[in-house]
Amino acid sequence: MRRKTLSLTLAATTVAATAVALTVIPEVSVATPDTAATTQDTVRWGPCSEKADSARKAASPSKAASADKAASARKAASSRLECSTLKVPLDYRDPGGRQIEIAISRLASEKPSQRRGVLLTNPGGPGITGLGYPAVLAASKLPQKVLDSYDVIGFDPRGVGRSTQVTCDLTPAQRSRGNLPPYAHTAADVTRAAGNARTIAEQCATSRTAWMLPHTTTANTARDMDRIRTALGERTLSYLGGSYGSYLGAVYTTLFPGRSDRIVLDSNLSPGGYDVTATRSLARGMEDRFPDFAAFAAAHPEYGLGTTPQQVTAKFFELAKRLEAKPVRGIDATLFRGITFDRLYSDASMPSVAEMWQALDKDRPLPPDTPPSMENMENFMSARFAVTCGDSRWPGTVREYQRNVAVDRLRYPMLGGSAASIGPCAFWPDERVEPPVRIGDRGPSNVLMVQNERDPGTPLAGAKKLRRAFGKRATMVTADQGGHGVYPFGLNMCANDAVTEFLTTGQRPARDLACAAEPDASPTT
């Protein structure tokens, strides 16, 4: 829980080949349902137990004032958050069978006369806790009129956090390698990575929670969402989800179109969700986003990384090559690529990227929280494997991944050799309880998509595919800015205002809208 920048709440979609601990909502001090319980259609809310907030430990002296202000806002929102648990079927084909628990939270509207319903939220993932997300949103510029209009609902998806967890019994060494394999320069590198991938798949399939694997899917999480709606006594629900949460929301409104009110999808995956194509697209996202950082670093010669974007780009490859030969202060090339990719999710993190590069280049002490905390990595990785591998079928031969790496390493050299390489999904158990949900244009026209043009985690190309799949159901707003996550964390007010207008009035732009770059939305200077 050491993230300083709230725009990184959606960043957990990455973990690209690293031990980057994007497993928690940043700096949230609420989590566990205490004594609260539920019946089938009634939620009894209770207090949420608190966790120590670590923001002050992570903040540098120069940022202490802003950290104190952010912590105060979080504390105020967190004190109002209520928690409960809900029992849902493990297998919806057998609704009276084995049950699992889903942890839920509520930030209630303080204006009952203006309340129009519930706004269910998801910060991304898969594998990310969402229980504290309503408090994060409230402390992060979610407009007051949105907070007045809805009870904002958070939840830990099945398999995650305070809900019934999954585990793959990952060792510390496996956790440190992260979700994607090391960069593959050759076909032999892919073959070596296959051994680790197979071992993890076997651990997941034989763990004490292996009985959950066939049922830990996006479709079942969407069904859990509808159980939450029912338990809250609501006829419909509105939704705000980012990153992987965009796919979860797309699946929900596809399965339950008549129960969907106002659906906002932020930082969008393609219609296939986190399949092999989406994972490979992380490399494209890196290439889309990196020029923003190269321009920032070139404009700040004090970092010593180059005075032109071309020189900064060359420095990336120089450092990666050096760190492959000899790690510096515990950072190898895999971790270097991953931390860089992770922190390009937010303009506000660009100085920390430049400081890390500078320290590695000169073999000096690393900036704070480098490498990041490993807290909750086991559950995050296990749940992520369960959903991504269980949602769709992946290529099953080493040769296919070798071909993909050969293509992507040339097309997207910064990250292609990692994002296209082999992982546990190649060796996942064959059992699937149902095919993936097909996203289409059947249903009401009540979806608003919002997307940054230079998003590293969910590139614009994938969002355009989802937009086409929705057809008349959706309108898309794009923002000429970089980073992962538009609303309410981004600075482009054209895009932010469009989402607020939709959530509060139901009005969307008449057609797809392209928001121009805004002066105040430029990278940190």
Short mmCIF file of C-alpha atoms in Angstrom, two decimals:
data_model
loop_
_atom_site.label_atom_id
_atom_site.label_comp_id
_atom_site.label_asym_id
_atom_site.label_seq_id
_atom_site.Cartn_x
_atom_site.Cartn_y
_atom_site.Cartn_z
CA MET A 1 0.00 0.00 0.00
CA ARG A 2 2.69 2.45 -0.91
CA ARG A 3 1.34 4.08 -4.07
CA LYS A 4 1.44 7.86 -3.89
CA THR A 5 -0.52 8.49 -7.07
CA LEU A 6 -4.20 7.68 -7.06
CA SER A 7 -4.30 7.36 -10.82
CA LEU A 8 -2.44 4.09 -10.33
CA THR A 9 -5.52 2.47 -8.81
CA LEU A 10 -6.18 0.93 -12.20
CA ALA A 11 -2.58 -0.08 -12.75
CA ALA A 12 -2.84 -3.63 -11.62
CA THR A 13 -3.50 -4.83 -15.10
CA THR A 14 0.21 -4.85 -15.82
CA VAL A 15 2.65 -6.63 -13.56
CA ALA A 16 4.50 -7.17 -16.78
CA ALA A 17 7.21 -9.71 -16.10
CA THR A 18 7.97 -8.16 -12.77
CA ALA A 19 7.52 -8.41 -9.07
CA VAL A 20 5.75 -5.07 -9.17
CA ALA A 21 3.22 -5.29 -6.36
CA LEU A 22 0.21 -3.75 -8.02
CA THR A 23 -1.95 -5.93 -5.89
CA VAL A 24 -3.61 -3.41 -3.66
CA ILE A 25 -5.69 -0.31 -3.92
CA PRO A 26 -3.23 2.46 -3.07
CA GLU A 27 -3.26 3.80 0.45
CA VAL A 28 -6.73 2.53 1.40
CA SER A 29 -7.28 2.06 5.11
CA VAL A 30 -10.41 -0.10 4.99
CA ALA A 31 -10.77 -3.69 4.10
CA THR A 32 -12.38 -6.43 6.11
CA PRO A 33 -16.05 -7.00 6.86
CA ASP A 34 -16.14 -7.49 10.63
CA THR A 35 -19.37 -8.78 12.06
CA ALA A 36 -21.62 -7.91 9.14
CA ALA A 37 -23.64 -10.65 7.48
CA THR A 38 -26.29 -11.07 4.81
CA THR A 39 -29.35 -13.07 4.04
CA GLN A 40 -30.52 -13.92 0.53
CA ASP A 41 -32.05 -10.51 -0.24
CA THR A 42 -30.94 -8.36 2.68
CA VAL A 43 -27.56 -6.83 3.40
CA ARG A 44 -26.75 -5.96 7.00
CA TRP A 45 -23.98 -3.42 6.92
CA GLY A 46 -21.33 -3.24 9.60
CA PRO A 47 -18.02 -1.49 10.22
CA CYS A 48 -14.98 -2.18 8.10
CA SER A 49 -11.85 -3.05 10.04
CA GLU A 50 -8.99 -0.70 9.43
CA LYS A 51 -5.44 -1.17 8.25
CA ALA A 52 -2.54 1.12 9.00
CA ASP A 53 -2.08 3.63 6.23
CA SER A 54 1.47 3.52 4.89
CA ALA A 55 1.40 6.60 2.71
CA ARG A 56 3.42 8.66 5.13
CA LYS A 57 6.18 6.07 5.14
CA ALA A 58 6.42 6.18 1.37
CA ALA A 59 6.27 9.93 0.87
CA SER A 60 9.45 11.91 0.48
CA PRO A 61 9.86 15.06 2.64
CA SER A 62 9.15 17.27 -0.36
CA LYS A 63 5.81 15.52 -0.86
CA ALA A 64 4.81 15.31 2.79
CA ALA A 65 2.22 18.09 2.63
CA SER A 66 0.40 16.62 -0.36
CA ALA A 67 0.60 13.15 1.17
CA ASP A 68 -0.94 14.46 4.39
CA LYS A 69 -3.76 16.10 2.46
CA ALA A 70 -4.46 12.94 0.45
CA ALA A 71 -4.33 10.81 3.58
CA SER A 72 -6.83 13.12 5.28
CA ALA A 73 -9.24 12.83 2.35
CA ARG A 74 -8.92 9.05 2.34
CA LYS A 75 -9.46 8.85 6.07
CA ALA A 76 -12.63 10.91 5.83
CA ALA A 77 -14.05 8.71 3.06
CA SER A 78 -12.88 5.50 4.72
CA SER A 79 -14.62 6.37 7.99
CA ARG A 80 -17.96 6.31 6.16
CA LEU A 81 -17.37 3.03 4.35
CA GLU A 82 -19.48 0.07 5.48
CA CYS A 83 -18.82 -3.61 4.80
CA SER A 84 -20.68 -6.88 4.61
CA THR A 85 -20.48 -10.34 3.05
CA LEU A 86 -22.74 -12.13 0.63
CA LYS A 87 -22.96 -15.85 -0.10
CA VAL A 88 -23.15 -16.82 -3.78
CA PRO A 89 -23.08 -20.15 -5.62
CA LEU A 90 -19.69 -21.50 -6.56
CA ASP A 91 -21.31 -22.94 -9.70
CA TYR A 92 -24.33 -21.10 -11.04
CA ARG A 93 -25.47 -24.28 -12.79
CA ASP A 94 -26.08 -25.59 -9.28
CA PRO A 95 -27.37 -22.56 -7.35
CA GLY A 96 -28.26 -24.60 -4.28
CA GLY A 97 -24.87 -26.26 -4.10
CA ARG A 98 -21.60 -25.16 -2.56
CA GLN A 99 -21.47 -21.47 -1.65
CA ILE A 100 -18.58 -19.02 -1.45
CA GLU A 101 -18.36 -15.58 0.15
CA ILE A 102 -18.13 -12.22 -1.60
CA ALA A 103 -17.01 -9.23 0.47
CA ILE A 104 -18.84 -6.02 -0.38
CA SER A 105 -18.65 -2.39 0.74
CA ARG A 106 -20.81 0.71 0.50
CA LEU A 107 -20.17 4.43 0.56
CA ALA A 108 -23.74 5.62 0.99
CA SER A 109 -25.07 8.80 -0.55
CA GLU A 110 -25.44 11.53 2.03
CA LYS A 111 -28.29 13.07 0.03
CA PRO A 112 -31.12 10.50 0.10
CA SER A 113 -33.42 12.82 -1.82
CA GLN A 114 -30.91 12.92 -4.71
CA ARG A 115 -29.98 9.23 -4.65
CA ARG A 116 -30.96 7.42 -7.83
CA GLY A 117 -29.48 3.97 -7.22
CA VAL A 118 -26.21 2.12 -6.77
CA LEU A 119 -22.94 2.51 -8.66
CA LEU A 120 -21.02 -0.75 -8.57
CA THR A 121 -17.28 -0.28 -9.10
CA ASN A 122 -14.25 -2.32 -10.07
CA PRO A 123 -10.67 -0.95 -10.22
CA GLY A 124 -9.21 -3.56 -12.58
CA GLY A 125 -7.12 -6.67 -12.27
CA PRO A 126 -8.02 -9.46 -12.41
CA GLY A 127 -6.86 -10.28 -8.91
CA ILE A 128 -7.27 -6.81 -7.40
CA THR A 129 -9.18 -6.05 -4.24
CA GLY A 130 -11.99 -3.57 -4.80
CA LEU A 131 -13.39 -3.37 -1.28
CA GLY A 132 -11.76 0.00 -0.55
CA TYR A 133 -12.26 1.43 -4.02
CA PRO A 134 -15.32 3.58 -3.18
CA ALA A 135 -13.19 5.44 -0.62
CA VAL A 136 -10.40 5.84 -3.18
CA LEU A 137 -12.83 7.33 -5.67
CA ALA A 138 -14.30 9.68 -3.10
CA ALA A 139 -10.81 10.91 -2.19
CA SER A 140 -9.81 11.22 -5.84
CA LYS A 141 -12.01 13.89 -7.35
CA LEU A 142 -15.12 11.81 -7.98
CA PRO A 143 -17.57 14.71 -8.28
CA GLN A 144 -19.84 15.38 -5.33
CA LYS A 145 -22.93 15.19 -7.50
CA VAL A 146 -21.98 11.64 -8.44
CA LEU A 147 -21.46 10.76 -4.77
CA ASP A 148 -24.85 12.31 -4.00
CA SER A 149 -26.55 10.39 -6.80
CA TYR A 150 -25.42 6.89 -5.82
CA ASP A 151 -24.48 4.54 -3.09
CA VAL A 152 -21.00 3.63 -4.36
CA ILE A 153 -20.45 -0.11 -4.01
CA GLY A 154 -17.13 -1.96 -3.93
CA PHE A 155 -16.41 -5.67 -3.76
CA ASP A 156 -13.62 -8.19 -3.78
CA PRO A 157 -14.25 -10.48 -6.76
CA ARG A 158 -14.44 -14.21 -6.17
CA GLY A 159 -11.00 -15.59 -5.45
CA VAL A 160 -9.63 -12.25 -4.24
CA GLY A 161 -8.86 -10.54 -0.95
CA ARG A 162 -11.59 -10.83 1.68
CA SER A 163 -13.81 -12.91 -0.57
CA THR A 164 -13.16 -16.66 -0.73
CA GLN A 165 -9.59 -16.75 -2.01
CA VAL A 166 -7.80 -18.89 -4.54
CA THR A 167 -4.15 -19.83 -4.19
CA CYS A 168 -1.50 -21.49 -6.33
CA ASP A 169 0.87 -21.84 -3.35
CA LEU A 170 3.38 -19.66 -5.15
CA THR A 171 6.86 -19.58 -3.67
CA PRO A 172 8.64 -16.29 -2.97
CA ALA A 173 10.82 -16.90 -6.03
CA GLN A 174 7.75 -17.45 -8.22
CA ARG A 175 6.13 -14.30 -6.87
CA SER A 176 9.26 -12.29 -7.57
CA ARG A 177 9.13 -13.31 -11.23
CA GLY A 178 5.68 -11.77 -11.64
CA ASN A 179 2.93 -12.65 -14.07
CA LEU A 180 4.84 -12.50 -17.34
CA PRO A 181 8.08 -14.32 -18.15
CA PRO A 182 11.52 -12.80 -18.60
CA TYR A 183 12.30 -11.18 -21.92
CA ALA A 184 12.91 -13.89 -24.53
CA HIS A 185 15.63 -13.02 -27.00
CA THR A 186 15.70 -16.47 -28.59
CA ALA A 187 13.51 -19.54 -29.04
CA ALA A 188 15.60 -21.25 -26.35
CA ASP A 189 14.56 -18.53 -23.88
CA VAL A 190 10.92 -19.43 -24.50
CA THR A 191 11.67 -23.09 -23.92
CA ARG A 192 13.32 -22.28 -20.59
CA ALA A 193 10.35 -20.17 -19.54
CA ALA A 194 8.00 -23.06 -20.32
CA GLY A 195 9.37 -25.05 -17.39
CA ASN A 196 8.41 -22.41 -14.86
CA ALA A 197 5.04 -21.90 -16.55
CA ARG A 198 4.19 -25.60 -16.40
CA THR A 199 5.19 -25.81 -12.73
CA ILE A 200 2.89 -22.93 -11.77
CA ALA A 201 -0.02 -24.37 -13.75
CA GLU A 202 0.43 -27.70 -11.95
CA GLN A 203 0.55 -25.96 -8.56
CA CYS A 204 -2.68 -24.12 -9.30
CA ALA A 205 -4.36 -27.34 -10.42
CA THR A 206 -3.33 -29.23 -7.27
CA SER A 207 -3.65 -26.50 -4.64
CA ARG A 208 -6.15 -26.63 -1.78
CA THR A 209 -8.42 -24.29 -3.77
CA ALA A 210 -8.23 -26.15 -7.07
CA TRP A 211 -11.98 -26.84 -6.74
CA MET A 212 -12.55 -23.13 -7.46
CA LEU A 213 -10.57 -22.91 -10.69
CA PRO A 214 -13.27 -23.89 -13.23
CA HIS A 215 -15.63 -21.37 -11.63
CA THR A 216 -13.28 -18.40 -11.10
CA THR A 217 -14.16 -16.64 -14.32
CA THR A 218 -15.28 -13.23 -15.46
CA ALA A 219 -18.73 -14.56 -16.34
CA ASN A 220 -19.25 -15.88 -12.82
CA THR A 221 -17.97 -12.64 -11.31
CA ALA A 222 -20.57 -10.83 -13.42
CA ARG A 223 -23.21 -13.18 -12.01
CA ASP A 224 -21.94 -12.36 -8.53
CA MET A 225 -22.48 -8.69 -9.37
CA ASP A 226 -26.09 -9.43 -10.18
CA ARG A 227 -26.45 -11.23 -6.86
CA ILE A 228 -25.12 -8.08 -5.19
CA ARG A 229 -27.75 -6.06 -7.04
CA THR A 230 -30.47 -8.42 -5.86
CA ALA A 231 -29.25 -8.39 -2.26
CA LEU A 232 -29.28 -4.59 -2.28
CA GLY A 233 -32.88 -4.61 -3.44
CA GLU A 234 -32.16 -2.72 -6.64
CA ARG A 235 -33.98 -3.27 -9.94
CA THR A 236 -30.92 -2.17 -11.94
CA LEU A 237 -27.34 -1.16 -11.27
CA SER A 238 -25.00 1.40 -12.75
CA TYR A 239 -21.34 0.56 -13.11
CA LEU A 240 -17.90 2.20 -13.23
CA GLY A 241 -15.05 -0.14 -14.07
CA GLY A 242 -11.56 0.38 -15.41
CA SER A 243 -8.95 -1.74 -17.14
CA TYR A 244 -9.94 -5.39 -16.61
CA GLY A 245 -13.04 -3.86 -15.03
CA SER A 246 -14.01 -2.67 -18.51
CA TYR A 247 -14.26 -6.27 -19.67
CA LEU A 248 -16.09 -7.29 -16.49
CA GLY A 249 -18.63 -4.53 -17.10
CA ALA A 250 -18.98 -5.50 -20.76
CA VAL A 251 -19.68 -9.09 -19.74
CA TYR A 252 -22.20 -8.00 -17.10
CA THR A 253 -24.21 -5.79 -19.46
CA THR A 254 -24.10 -8.56 -22.07
CA LEU A 255 -25.42 -11.20 -19.68
CA PHE A 256 -27.86 -8.85 -17.94
CA PRO A 257 -28.80 -6.10 -20.40
CA GLY A 258 -32.16 -5.45 -18.77
CA ARG A 259 -30.61 -4.95 -15.35
CA SER A 260 -27.94 -2.53 -16.57
CA ASP A 261 -28.56 1.17 -16.00
CA ARG A 262 -25.64 3.48 -16.81
CA ILE A 263 -22.47 1.55 -17.69
CA VAL A 264 -19.09 3.36 -17.79
CA LEU A 265 -16.10 1.41 -19.09
CA ASP A 266 -12.70 3.09 -18.63
CA SER A 267 -9.38 2.02 -20.19
CA ASN A 268 -10.84 -0.71 -22.31
CA LEU A 269 -9.76 -4.21 -23.17
CA SER A 270 -10.72 -5.74 -26.49
CA PRO A 271 -13.88 -7.91 -26.62
CA GLY A 272 -11.89 -11.05 -25.74
CA GLY A 273 -10.83 -9.73 -22.34
CA TYR A 274 -7.42 -10.77 -21.01
CA ASP A 275 -6.72 -13.39 -23.64
CA VAL A 276 -3.43 -14.04 -25.38
CA THR A 277 -4.01 -11.11 -27.74
CA ALA A 278 -4.53 -8.66 -24.89
CA THR A 279 -1.42 -9.86 -23.10
CA ARG A 280 0.67 -9.43 -26.24
CA SER A 281 -0.83 -5.94 -26.63
CA LEU A 282 0.96 -4.78 -23.47
CA ALA A 283 4.06 -4.49 -25.63
CA ARG A 284 2.23 -2.25 -28.07
CA GLY A 285 1.00 -0.19 -25.14
CA MET A 286 4.57 0.34 -23.99
CA GLU A 287 5.54 1.61 -27.43
CA ASP A 288 2.48 3.89 -27.59
CA ARG A 289 3.20 5.44 -24.21
CA PHE A 290 7.01 5.59 -24.04
CA PRO A 291 7.41 8.70 -26.26
CA ASP A 292 5.68 10.74 -23.54
CA PHE A 293 8.34 9.70 -21.05
CA ALA A 294 11.15 10.17 -23.57
CA ALA A 295 10.01 13.75 -24.15
CA PHE A 296 9.77 14.37 -20.40
CA ALA A 297 13.26 13.01 -19.66
CA ALA A 298 14.79 14.89 -22.60
CA ALA A 299 13.29 18.11 -21.27
CA HIS A 300 15.01 17.48 -17.93
CA PRO A 301 18.73 17.09 -18.68
CA GLU A 302 19.47 17.00 -14.94
CA TYR A 303 18.58 13.31 -15.02
CA GLY A 304 21.41 12.64 -17.46
CA LEU A 305 19.36 10.30 -19.65
CA GLY A 306 19.70 12.24 -22.89
CA THR A 307 18.71 15.58 -24.34
CA THR A 308 16.54 14.21 -27.14
CA PRO A 309 13.79 11.58 -27.10
CA GLN A 310 15.96 9.42 -29.32
CA GLN A 311 18.78 9.49 -26.77
CA VAL A 312 16.39 8.59 -23.95
CA THR A 313 15.07 5.66 -25.98
CA ALA A 314 18.61 4.48 -26.61
CA LYS A 315 19.28 4.72 -22.87
CA PHE A 316 16.39 2.31 -22.22
CA PHE A 317 17.96 -0.39 -24.37
CA GLU A 318 21.44 0.34 -23.01
CA LEU A 319 20.28 -0.09 -19.41
CA ALA A 320 18.29 -3.23 -20.22
CA LYS A 321 21.34 -4.81 -21.86
CA ARG A 322 23.62 -3.90 -18.96
CA LEU A 323 21.16 -5.20 -16.36
CA GLU A 324 20.76 -8.48 -18.21
CA ALA A 325 24.50 -8.96 -17.93
CA LYS A 326 24.75 -7.73 -14.33
CA PRO A 327 21.91 -6.58 -12.06
CA VAL A 328 22.40 -3.35 -10.10
CA ARG A 329 21.19 -3.07 -6.50
CA GLY A 330 18.85 -6.02 -6.96
CA ILE A 331 17.30 -4.75 -10.21
CA ASP A 332 17.72 -6.99 -13.23
CA ALA A 333 16.53 -6.31 -16.78
CA THR A 334 13.16 -7.99 -16.20
CA LEU A 335 12.42 -5.85 -13.16
CA PHE A 336 13.76 -2.74 -14.92
CA ARG A 337 11.39 -3.20 -17.85
CA GLY A 338 8.47 -4.00 -15.58
CA ILE A 339 8.87 -1.09 -13.15
CA THR A 340 9.31 1.31 -16.06
CA PHE A 341 6.17 -0.02 -17.73
CA ASP A 342 4.18 0.05 -14.50
CA ARG A 343 5.06 3.65 -13.67
CA LEU A 344 4.24 4.91 -17.15
CA TYR A 345 0.62 4.38 -16.10
CA SER A 346 0.71 7.88 -14.59
CA ASP A 347 2.32 11.15 -15.65
CA ALA A 348 2.96 11.88 -11.98
CA SER A 349 5.29 8.86 -11.80
CA MET A 350 7.60 10.00 -14.57
CA PRO A 351 10.07 11.66 -12.19
CA SER A 352 10.36 8.42 -10.22
CA VAL A 353 11.08 6.51 -13.44
CA ALA A 354 13.80 9.01 -14.36
CA GLU A 355 15.26 8.84 -10.84
CA MET A 356 15.37 5.04 -10.99
CA TRP A 357 17.12 5.09 -14.36
CA GLN A 358 19.61 7.65 -13.09
CA ALA A 359 20.37 5.56 -10.00
CA LEU A 360 20.83 2.39 -12.04
CA ASP A 361 22.99 4.16 -14.58
CA LYS A 362 25.32 5.53 -11.88
CA ASP A 363 24.95 2.64 -9.38
CA ARG A 364 23.55 4.94 -6.71
CA PRO A 365 20.88 4.32 -4.06
CA LEU A 366 17.48 3.67 -5.56
CA PRO A 367 14.45 5.93 -4.99
CA PRO A 368 11.98 4.93 -2.25
CA ASP A 369 9.74 1.93 -2.99
CA THR A 370 12.05 0.60 -5.71
CA PRO A 371 11.44 -2.26 -6.18
CA PRO A 372 7.88 -1.95 -4.92
CA SER A 373 6.35 -3.84 -2.01
CA MET A 374 5.48 -7.51 -2.52
CA GLU A 375 2.41 -7.35 -0.28
CA ASN A 376 -0.49 -9.61 -1.36
CA MET A 377 1.37 -10.78 -4.46
CA GLU A 378 0.51 -14.47 -3.98
CA ASN A 379 -3.24 -13.98 -4.00
CA PHE A 380 -3.08 -11.39 -6.76
CA MET A 381 -1.05 -13.60 -9.06
CA SER A 382 -3.06 -16.73 -8.27
CA ALA A 383 -6.40 -15.02 -8.90
CA ARG A 384 -5.06 -13.43 -12.06
CA PHE A 385 -3.92 -16.78 -13.40
CA ALA A 386 -7.28 -18.33 -12.51
CA VAL A 387 -9.29 -15.74 -14.43
CA THR A 388 -7.04 -15.15 -17.42
CA CYS A 389 -6.36 -18.84 -17.98
CA GLY A 390 -9.93 -19.89 -17.22
CA ASP A 391 -11.71 -17.31 -19.35
CA SER A 392 -10.31 -18.46 -22.69
CA ARG A 393 -8.08 -21.09 -24.25
CA TRP A 394 -4.49 -20.16 -24.94
CA PRO A 395 -1.99 -21.59 -27.44
CA GLY A 396 -0.85 -24.95 -26.12
CA THR A 397 2.54 -25.50 -27.73
CA VAL A 398 5.91 -23.93 -27.06
CA ARG A 399 6.39 -23.47 -30.78
CA GLU A 400 3.44 -21.09 -31.04
CA TYR A 401 4.91 -18.83 -28.37
CA GLN A 402 8.30 -18.94 -30.03
CA ARG A 403 6.70 -17.68 -33.24
CA ASN A 404 4.84 -14.94 -31.37
CA VAL A 405 8.02 -13.81 -29.64
CA ALA A 406 9.92 -13.70 -32.94
CA VAL A 407 7.26 -11.38 -34.36
CA ASP A 408 6.69 -9.12 -31.35
CA ARG A 409 10.35 -8.79 -30.43
CA LEU A 410 10.88 -7.00 -33.75
CA ARG A 411 7.57 -5.13 -33.80
CA TYR A 412 7.63 -3.98 -30.17
CA PRO A 413 11.23 -4.39 -28.99
CA MET A 414 10.82 -2.80 -25.56
CA LEU A 415 8.51 -5.45 -24.13
CA GLY A 416 7.52 -7.79 -26.97
CA GLY A 417 9.90 -10.56 -25.99
CA SER A 418 8.19 -10.82 -22.60
CA ALA A 419 4.52 -10.14 -23.33
CA ALA A 420 4.45 -12.70 -26.16
CA SER A 421 6.29 -15.44 -24.29
CA ILE A 422 4.84 -18.48 -22.58
CA GLY A 423 3.00 -18.53 -19.25
CA PRO A 424 0.95 -20.92 -17.11
CA CYS A 425 -2.15 -20.58 -19.32
CA ALA A 426 -0.39 -22.73 -21.93
CA PHE A 427 -0.58 -25.67 -19.50
CA TRP A 428 -3.90 -24.91 -17.81
CA PRO A 429 -6.34 -27.77 -17.10
CA ASP A 430 -8.67 -28.41 -20.04
CA GLU A 431 -11.92 -28.18 -18.06
CA ARG A 432 -14.06 -25.16 -18.98
CA VAL A 433 -17.63 -24.90 -17.71
CA GLU A 434 -18.68 -22.56 -20.53
CA PRO A 435 -17.28 -20.68 -23.53
CA PRO A 436 -16.29 -17.01 -23.23
CA VAL A 437 -19.11 -14.48 -23.29
CA ARG A 438 -19.41 -12.90 -26.71
CA ILE A 439 -19.74 -9.11 -26.50
CA GLY A 440 -22.24 -7.78 -29.04
CA ASP A 441 -24.76 -5.07 -29.87
CA ARG A 442 -27.91 -6.63 -28.37
CA GLY A 443 -29.32 -4.58 -25.52
CA PRO A 444 -30.02 -0.97 -24.59
CA SER A 445 -27.82 1.89 -25.73
CA ASN A 446 -26.45 2.66 -22.28
CA VAL A 447 -22.67 2.15 -22.43
CA LEU A 448 -20.14 4.98 -22.30
CA MET A 449 -16.55 4.03 -23.03
CA VAL A 450 -13.71 6.41 -22.09
CA GLN A 451 -10.14 5.90 -23.22
CA ASN A 452 -6.74 7.58 -23.25
CA GLU A 453 -5.05 7.64 -26.63
CA ARG A 454 -1.69 6.50 -25.23
CA ASP A 455 -2.62 3.90 -22.63
CA PRO A 456 0.14 1.36 -21.90
CA GLY A 457 -2.04 -1.25 -20.20
CA THR A 458 -5.08 -1.20 -22.48
CA PRO A 459 -4.03 0.30 -25.80
CA LEU A 460 -6.46 2.33 -27.90
CA ALA A 461 -6.44 -0.35 -30.61
CA GLY A 462 -8.18 -2.81 -28.28
CA ALA A 463 -10.71 -0.20 -27.15
CA LYS A 464 -11.68 0.43 -30.77
CA LYS A 465 -12.39 -3.28 -31.20
CA LEU A 466 -14.67 -3.26 -28.17
CA ARG A 467 -16.42 -0.16 -29.49
CA ARG A 468 -17.11 -1.91 -32.79
CA ALA A 469 -18.40 -4.99 -30.99
CA PHE A 470 -20.90 -2.93 -28.98
CA GLY A 471 -22.23 -1.19 -32.07
CA LYS A 472 -25.21 1.02 -31.26
CA ARG A 473 -25.02 0.17 -27.55
CA ALA A 474 -21.96 2.34 -26.91
CA THR A 475 -20.49 5.78 -27.36
CA MET A 476 -16.73 6.26 -26.91
CA VAL A 477 -14.87 9.32 -25.64
CA THR A 478 -11.13 9.41 -26.29
CA ALA A 479 -8.72 11.78 -24.57
CA ASP A 480 -5.48 13.01 -26.13
CA GLN A 481 -3.37 12.13 -23.12
CA GLY A 482 -1.20 9.28 -21.91
CA GLY A 483 -1.57 6.95 -18.97
CA HIS A 484 -3.91 4.28 -17.70
CA GLY A 485 -7.21 5.46 -16.28
CA VAL A 486 -9.28 8.44 -17.33
CA TYR A 487 -12.03 8.95 -14.75
CA PRO A 488 -11.86 10.57 -12.28
CA PHE A 489 -8.06 10.41 -12.01
CA GLY A 490 -7.06 12.03 -15.31
CA LEU A 491 -6.78 15.74 -15.97
CA ASN A 492 -8.67 15.97 -19.27
CA MET A 493 -11.85 17.76 -18.23
CA CYS A 494 -13.56 17.22 -21.58
CA ALA A 495 -13.48 13.44 -20.95
CA ASN A 496 -14.17 13.70 -17.23
CA ASP A 497 -17.15 15.98 -17.74
CA ALA A 498 -18.64 13.59 -20.31
CA VAL A 499 -18.59 10.76 -17.76
CA THR A 500 -20.01 12.90 -14.97
CA GLU A 501 -22.82 14.11 -17.23
CA PHE A 502 -23.72 10.53 -18.16
CA LEU A 503 -23.69 9.25 -14.59
CA THR A 504 -25.77 12.12 -13.26
CA THR A 505 -28.19 12.83 -16.14
CA GLY A 506 -27.98 9.81 -18.43
CA GLN A 507 -26.91 12.01 -21.36
CA ARG A 508 -24.00 10.85 -23.53
CA PRO A 509 -22.33 12.68 -26.40
CA ALA A 510 -24.47 12.37 -29.53
CA ARG A 511 -21.63 10.55 -31.24
CA ASP A 512 -18.11 9.34 -30.45
CA LEU A 513 -16.11 12.26 -29.06
CA ALA A 514 -12.38 12.99 -29.39
CA CYS A 515 -11.20 15.29 -26.59
CA ALA A 516 -8.18 17.39 -27.50
CA ALA A 517 -5.12 17.63 -25.28
CA GLU A 518 -5.50 20.17 -22.50
CA PRO A 519 -2.62 22.32 -21.18
CA ASP A 520 -3.10 21.23 -17.57
CA ALA A 521 -3.07 17.57 -18.59
CA SER A 522 0.55 17.52 -19.78
CA PRO A 523 3.17 15.28 -18.11
CA THR A 524 4.74 16.43 -14.87
CA THR A 525 7.21 19.25 -15.40
#
